[in-house]
Short mmCIF file of C-alpha atoms in Angstrom, two decimals:
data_model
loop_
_atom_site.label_atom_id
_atom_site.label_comp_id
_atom_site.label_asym_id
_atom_site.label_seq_id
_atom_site.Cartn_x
_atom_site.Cartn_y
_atom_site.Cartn_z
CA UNK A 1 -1.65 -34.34 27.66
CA UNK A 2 -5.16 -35.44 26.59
CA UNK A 3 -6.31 -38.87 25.35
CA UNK A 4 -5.81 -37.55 21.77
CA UNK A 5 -3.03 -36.24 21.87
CA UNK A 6 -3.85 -33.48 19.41
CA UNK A 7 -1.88 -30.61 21.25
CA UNK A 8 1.15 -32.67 20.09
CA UNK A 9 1.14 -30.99 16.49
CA UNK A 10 0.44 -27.43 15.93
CA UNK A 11 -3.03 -27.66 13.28
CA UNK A 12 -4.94 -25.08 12.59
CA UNK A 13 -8.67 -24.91 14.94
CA UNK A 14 -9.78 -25.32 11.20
CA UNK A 15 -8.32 -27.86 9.83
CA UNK A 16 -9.25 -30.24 13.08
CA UNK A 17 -12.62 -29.51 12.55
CA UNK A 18 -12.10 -30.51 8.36
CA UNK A 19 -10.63 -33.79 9.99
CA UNK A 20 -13.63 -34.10 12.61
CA UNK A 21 -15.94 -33.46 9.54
CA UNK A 22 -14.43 -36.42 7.52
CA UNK A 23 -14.38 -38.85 9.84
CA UNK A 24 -17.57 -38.63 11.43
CA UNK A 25 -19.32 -38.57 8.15
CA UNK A 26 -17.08 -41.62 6.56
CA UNK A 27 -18.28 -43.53 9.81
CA UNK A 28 -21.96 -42.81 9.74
CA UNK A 29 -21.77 -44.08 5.96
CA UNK A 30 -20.71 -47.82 7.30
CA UNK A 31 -22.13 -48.08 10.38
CA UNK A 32 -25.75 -49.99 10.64
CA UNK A 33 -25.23 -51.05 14.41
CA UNK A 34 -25.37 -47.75 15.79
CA UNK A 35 -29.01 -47.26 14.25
CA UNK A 36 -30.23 -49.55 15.89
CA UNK A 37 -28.45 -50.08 19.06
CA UNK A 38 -29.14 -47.81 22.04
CA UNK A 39 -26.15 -46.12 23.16
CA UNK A 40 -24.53 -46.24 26.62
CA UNK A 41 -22.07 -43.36 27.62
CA UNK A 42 -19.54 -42.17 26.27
CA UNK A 43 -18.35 -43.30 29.55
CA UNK A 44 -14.82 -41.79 28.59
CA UNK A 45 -11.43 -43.36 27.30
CA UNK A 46 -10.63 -43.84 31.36
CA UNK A 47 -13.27 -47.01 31.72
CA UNK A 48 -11.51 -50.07 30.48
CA UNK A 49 -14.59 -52.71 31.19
CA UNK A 50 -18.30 -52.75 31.54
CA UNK A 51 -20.88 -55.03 33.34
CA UNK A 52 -23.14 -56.82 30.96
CA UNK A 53 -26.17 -58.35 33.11
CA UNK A 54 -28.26 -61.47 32.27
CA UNK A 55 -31.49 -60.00 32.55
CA UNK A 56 -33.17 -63.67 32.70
CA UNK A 57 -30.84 -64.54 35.93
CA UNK A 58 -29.00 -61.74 37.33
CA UNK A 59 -29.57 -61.78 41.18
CA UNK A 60 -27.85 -60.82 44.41
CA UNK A 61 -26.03 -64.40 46.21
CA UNK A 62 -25.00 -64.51 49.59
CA UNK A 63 -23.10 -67.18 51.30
CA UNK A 64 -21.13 -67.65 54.22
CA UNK A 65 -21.49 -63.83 55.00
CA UNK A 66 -20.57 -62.45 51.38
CA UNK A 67 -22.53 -61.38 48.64
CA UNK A 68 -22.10 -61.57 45.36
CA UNK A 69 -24.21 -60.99 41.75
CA UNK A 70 -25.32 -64.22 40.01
CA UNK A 71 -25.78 -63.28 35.92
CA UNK A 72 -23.12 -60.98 35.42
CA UNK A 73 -19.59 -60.86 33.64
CA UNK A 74 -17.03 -57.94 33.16
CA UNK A 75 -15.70 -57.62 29.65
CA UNK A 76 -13.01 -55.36 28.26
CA UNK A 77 -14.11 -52.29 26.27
CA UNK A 78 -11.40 -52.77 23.19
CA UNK A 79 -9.93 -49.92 21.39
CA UNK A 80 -10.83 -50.25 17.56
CA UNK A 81 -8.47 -47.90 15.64
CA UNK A 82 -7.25 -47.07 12.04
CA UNK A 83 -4.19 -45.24 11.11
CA UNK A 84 -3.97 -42.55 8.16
CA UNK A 85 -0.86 -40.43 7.81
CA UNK A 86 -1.09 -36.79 6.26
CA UNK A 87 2.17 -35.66 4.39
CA UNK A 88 3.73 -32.57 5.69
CA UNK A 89 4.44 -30.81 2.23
CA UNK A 90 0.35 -30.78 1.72
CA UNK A 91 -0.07 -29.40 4.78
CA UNK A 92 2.17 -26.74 4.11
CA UNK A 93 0.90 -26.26 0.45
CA UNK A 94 -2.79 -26.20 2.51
CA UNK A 95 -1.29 -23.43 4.65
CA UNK A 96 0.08 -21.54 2.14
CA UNK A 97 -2.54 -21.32 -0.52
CA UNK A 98 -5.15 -21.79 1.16
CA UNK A 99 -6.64 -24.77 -1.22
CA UNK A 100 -8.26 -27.69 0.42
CA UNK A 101 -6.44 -30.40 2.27
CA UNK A 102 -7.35 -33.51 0.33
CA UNK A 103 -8.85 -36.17 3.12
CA UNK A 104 -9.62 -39.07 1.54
CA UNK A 105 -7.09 -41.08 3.73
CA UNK A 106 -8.70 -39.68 6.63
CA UNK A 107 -12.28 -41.21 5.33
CA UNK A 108 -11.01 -44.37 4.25
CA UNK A 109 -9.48 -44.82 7.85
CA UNK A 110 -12.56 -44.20 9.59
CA UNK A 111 -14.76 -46.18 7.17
CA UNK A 112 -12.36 -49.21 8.32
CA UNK A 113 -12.49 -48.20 11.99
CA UNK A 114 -16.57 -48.17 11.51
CA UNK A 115 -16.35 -51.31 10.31
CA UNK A 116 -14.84 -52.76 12.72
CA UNK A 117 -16.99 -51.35 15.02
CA UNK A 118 -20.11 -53.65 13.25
CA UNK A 119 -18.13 -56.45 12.87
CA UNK A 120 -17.50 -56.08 16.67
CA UNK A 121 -21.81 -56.04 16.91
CA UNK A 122 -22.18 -59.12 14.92
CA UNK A 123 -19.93 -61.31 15.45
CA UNK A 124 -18.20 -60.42 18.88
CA UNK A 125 -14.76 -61.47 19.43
CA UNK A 126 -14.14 -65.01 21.34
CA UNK A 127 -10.63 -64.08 22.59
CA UNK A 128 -12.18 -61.26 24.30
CA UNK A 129 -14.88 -62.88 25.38
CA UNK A 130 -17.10 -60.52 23.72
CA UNK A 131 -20.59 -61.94 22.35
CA UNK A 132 -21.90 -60.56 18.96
CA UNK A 133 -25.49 -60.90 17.59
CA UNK A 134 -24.46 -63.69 15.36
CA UNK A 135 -22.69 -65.77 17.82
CA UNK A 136 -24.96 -65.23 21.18
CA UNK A 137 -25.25 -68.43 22.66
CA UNK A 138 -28.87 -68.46 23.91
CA UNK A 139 -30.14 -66.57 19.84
CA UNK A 140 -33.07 -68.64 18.27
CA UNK A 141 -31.33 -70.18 14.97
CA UNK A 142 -33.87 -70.36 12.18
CA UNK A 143 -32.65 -72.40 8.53
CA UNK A 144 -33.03 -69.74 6.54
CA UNK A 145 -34.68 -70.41 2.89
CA UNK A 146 -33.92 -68.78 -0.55
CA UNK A 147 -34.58 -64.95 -0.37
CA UNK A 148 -34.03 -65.27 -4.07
CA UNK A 149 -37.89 -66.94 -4.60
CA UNK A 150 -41.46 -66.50 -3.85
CA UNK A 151 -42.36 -65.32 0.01
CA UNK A 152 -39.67 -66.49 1.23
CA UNK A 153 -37.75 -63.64 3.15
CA UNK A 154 -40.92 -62.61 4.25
CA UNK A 155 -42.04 -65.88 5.83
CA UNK A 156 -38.76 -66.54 7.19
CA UNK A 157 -39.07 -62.99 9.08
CA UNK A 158 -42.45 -63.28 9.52
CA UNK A 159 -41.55 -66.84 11.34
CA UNK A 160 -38.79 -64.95 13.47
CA UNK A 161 -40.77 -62.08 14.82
CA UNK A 162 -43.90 -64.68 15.70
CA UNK A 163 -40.88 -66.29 17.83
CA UNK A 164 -40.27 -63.03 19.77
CA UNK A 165 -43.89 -62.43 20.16
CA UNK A 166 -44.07 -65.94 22.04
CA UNK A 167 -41.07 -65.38 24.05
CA UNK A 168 -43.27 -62.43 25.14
CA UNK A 169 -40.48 -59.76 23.56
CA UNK A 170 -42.46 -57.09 22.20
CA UNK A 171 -41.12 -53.52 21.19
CA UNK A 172 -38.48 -52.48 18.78
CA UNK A 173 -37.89 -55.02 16.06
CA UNK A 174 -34.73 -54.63 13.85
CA UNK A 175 -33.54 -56.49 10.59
CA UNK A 176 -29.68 -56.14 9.94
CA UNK A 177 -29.18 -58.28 6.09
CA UNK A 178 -26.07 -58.52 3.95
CA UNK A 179 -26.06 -56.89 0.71
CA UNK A 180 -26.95 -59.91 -1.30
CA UNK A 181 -29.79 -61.06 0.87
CA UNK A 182 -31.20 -57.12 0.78
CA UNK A 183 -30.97 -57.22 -3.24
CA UNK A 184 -32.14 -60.65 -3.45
CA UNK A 185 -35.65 -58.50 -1.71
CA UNK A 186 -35.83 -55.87 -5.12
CA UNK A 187 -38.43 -58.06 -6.19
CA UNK A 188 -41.96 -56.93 -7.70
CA UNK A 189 -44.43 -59.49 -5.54
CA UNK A 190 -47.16 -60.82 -8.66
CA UNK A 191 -50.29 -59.36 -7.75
CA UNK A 192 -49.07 -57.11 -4.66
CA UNK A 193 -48.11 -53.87 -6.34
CA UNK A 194 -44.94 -54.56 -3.94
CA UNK A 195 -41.08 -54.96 -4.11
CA UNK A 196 -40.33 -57.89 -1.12
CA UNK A 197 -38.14 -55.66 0.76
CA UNK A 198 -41.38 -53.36 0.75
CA UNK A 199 -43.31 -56.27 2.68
CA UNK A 200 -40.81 -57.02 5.05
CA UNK A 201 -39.50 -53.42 6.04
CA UNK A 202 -43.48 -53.28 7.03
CA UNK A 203 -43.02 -56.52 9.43
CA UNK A 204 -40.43 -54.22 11.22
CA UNK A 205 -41.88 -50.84 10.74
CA UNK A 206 -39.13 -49.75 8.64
CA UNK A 207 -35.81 -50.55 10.67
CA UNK A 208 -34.45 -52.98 8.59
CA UNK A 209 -30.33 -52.27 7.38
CA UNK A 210 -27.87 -53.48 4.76
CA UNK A 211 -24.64 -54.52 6.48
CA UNK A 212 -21.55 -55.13 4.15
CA UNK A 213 -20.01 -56.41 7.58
CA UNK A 214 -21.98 -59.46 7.81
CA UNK A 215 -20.51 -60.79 4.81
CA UNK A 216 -22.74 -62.96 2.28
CA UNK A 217 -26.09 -64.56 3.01
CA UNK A 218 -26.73 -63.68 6.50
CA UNK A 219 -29.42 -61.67 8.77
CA UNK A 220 -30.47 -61.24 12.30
CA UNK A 221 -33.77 -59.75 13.52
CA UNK A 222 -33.81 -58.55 17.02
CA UNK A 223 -35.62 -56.94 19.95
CA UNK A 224 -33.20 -54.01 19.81
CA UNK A 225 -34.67 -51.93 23.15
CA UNK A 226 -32.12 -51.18 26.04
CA UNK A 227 -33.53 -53.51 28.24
CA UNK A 228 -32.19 -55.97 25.69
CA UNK A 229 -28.99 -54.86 24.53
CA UNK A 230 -27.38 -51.39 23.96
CA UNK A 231 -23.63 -50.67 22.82
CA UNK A 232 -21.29 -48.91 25.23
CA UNK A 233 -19.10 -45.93 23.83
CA UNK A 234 -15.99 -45.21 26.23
CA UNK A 235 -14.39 -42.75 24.09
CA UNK A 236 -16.20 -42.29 20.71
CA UNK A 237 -14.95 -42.13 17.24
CA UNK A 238 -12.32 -39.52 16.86
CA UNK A 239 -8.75 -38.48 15.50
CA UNK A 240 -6.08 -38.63 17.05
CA UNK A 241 -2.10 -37.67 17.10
CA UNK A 242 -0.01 -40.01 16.98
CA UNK A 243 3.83 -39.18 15.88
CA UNK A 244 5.51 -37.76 13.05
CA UNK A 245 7.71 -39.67 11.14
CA UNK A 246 9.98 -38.74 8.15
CA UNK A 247 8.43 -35.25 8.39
CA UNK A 248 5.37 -36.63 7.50
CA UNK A 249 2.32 -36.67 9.98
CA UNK A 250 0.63 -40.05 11.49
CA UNK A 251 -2.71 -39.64 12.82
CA UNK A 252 -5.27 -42.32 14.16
CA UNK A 253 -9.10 -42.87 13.82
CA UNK A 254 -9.61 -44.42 17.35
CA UNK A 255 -12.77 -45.00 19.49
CA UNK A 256 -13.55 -47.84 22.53
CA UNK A 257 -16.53 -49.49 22.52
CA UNK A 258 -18.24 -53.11 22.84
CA UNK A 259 -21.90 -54.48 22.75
CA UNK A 260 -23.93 -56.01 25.46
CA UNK A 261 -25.94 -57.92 25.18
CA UNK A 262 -28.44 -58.63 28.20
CA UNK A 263 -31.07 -60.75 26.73
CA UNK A 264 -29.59 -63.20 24.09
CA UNK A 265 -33.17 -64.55 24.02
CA UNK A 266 -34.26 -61.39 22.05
CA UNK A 267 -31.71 -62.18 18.73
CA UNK A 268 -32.97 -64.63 15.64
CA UNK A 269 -30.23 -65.63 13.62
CA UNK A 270 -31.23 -66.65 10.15
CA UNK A 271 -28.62 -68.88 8.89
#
């Protein structure tokens, strides 16, 4: 039987592909991480944990005859999953007449599961061990002032990517903002011709996202290149079987994944 289990129920070739449809377009709706993080794998459903290196102090050690690697921990890859249950008279109505099966539970489920995914990116999960953007240890912590006034948002970001530049990270700067910090930017600039969020997507050529998943007045600029930090996909986001119950069918929105993050150096946290 495979991962998914989807040779449990007997769907149409169709109708999976409706379901694929749904969910992958639901996710991509929610997600901001995954436009800006490089991804590793999929590495399959089969790989339950992942290196994640210190790139500032990763190094062979050797003593008494054994070797081991300085800078590196293994964390879990998590499953992050979402249940949605179809009822088994639309399916047969779908069957019979043809009309379309009505999804919406479907894209609700993997909206959730996508959202999960980013909170996953931001904030990381301490049980887990699992370090988010928000919450690396060795992230440059700026005060952040009101994006509400004046220059503001663009000084503070301004002030963040000079930072990087005299860490000596250069390359692919990216702005992830909560929704009322990226409204708080719709503002005409006197004498600039300008909305603020126009002036600051500049400072980061453009890659700058609004993520409902961190909450209310937070953002985090980083060097987002894969030498810095990428997000590992074991088995990527997908539906699955899982039982019928009641006549009715139970699926699953399911993927693995977790972020690494090898250069906590290249993160600003603007709090």
């Amino acid at each position: 039987m495979s991962y998914l289990s989807r040779e449990a129920i007997s769907l149409p070739e169709e109708l999976w592909n409706q379901i694929d449809n749904t969910v992958v377009k639901a996710a991509r709706r929610t997600m901001t991480g995954r436009r800006f993080l490089n991804v590793f794998g999929p590495v399959g459903p089969g790989v339950q944990s992942i290196a994640i290196d210190d790139a500032q102090a990763v190094s062979e050690v050797e003593k008494d005859g054994l070797v081991t690697v300085a800078g590196r921990k293994y964390v879990q890859i998590p499953v992050l999953y979402e249940d949605f249950t179809l009822l088994a008279r639309d399916l047969e109505t779908a069957d019979q007449t043809g009309f379309p099966l009505d999804l919406a539970k479907a894209s609700r489920a993997a909206d959730a599961c996508a959202l999960k995914e980013d909170k996953l990116i931001y904030f990381g999960n301490k049980d887990l061990g699992i370090t988010g953007l928000t919450t690396a240890g060795d992230a440059k912590r700026i005060e952040k002032s009101d994006w509400s006034t004046g220059e503001n948002s663009f000084t503070d970001i301004a002030s963040g990517i000079t930072y990087l530049a005299e860490q000596g990270i250069f390359g692919t700067y990216s702005l992830a903002v909560s929704p009322d910090l990226y409204m708080q930017m719709q503002r005409l600039q006197p004498g600039t011709g300008l909305l603020e969020i126009d002036r600051v997507s500049k400072l980061v050529n453009g890659h700058i996202y609004l993520s409902r998943a961190l909450g209310t007045g937070k953002a985090v600029l980083a060097a987002t290149d894969a030498e810095n930090m990428d997000l590992v996909i074991g088995q990527d986001m997908a539906a699955a079987y899982v039982e019928q119950v009641e006549l009715n069918h139970h699926f699953r929105v399911i993927e693995t994944a977790v972020p690494r993050f090898k250069r906590e150096e290249a993160i600003v946290v603007f709090e």
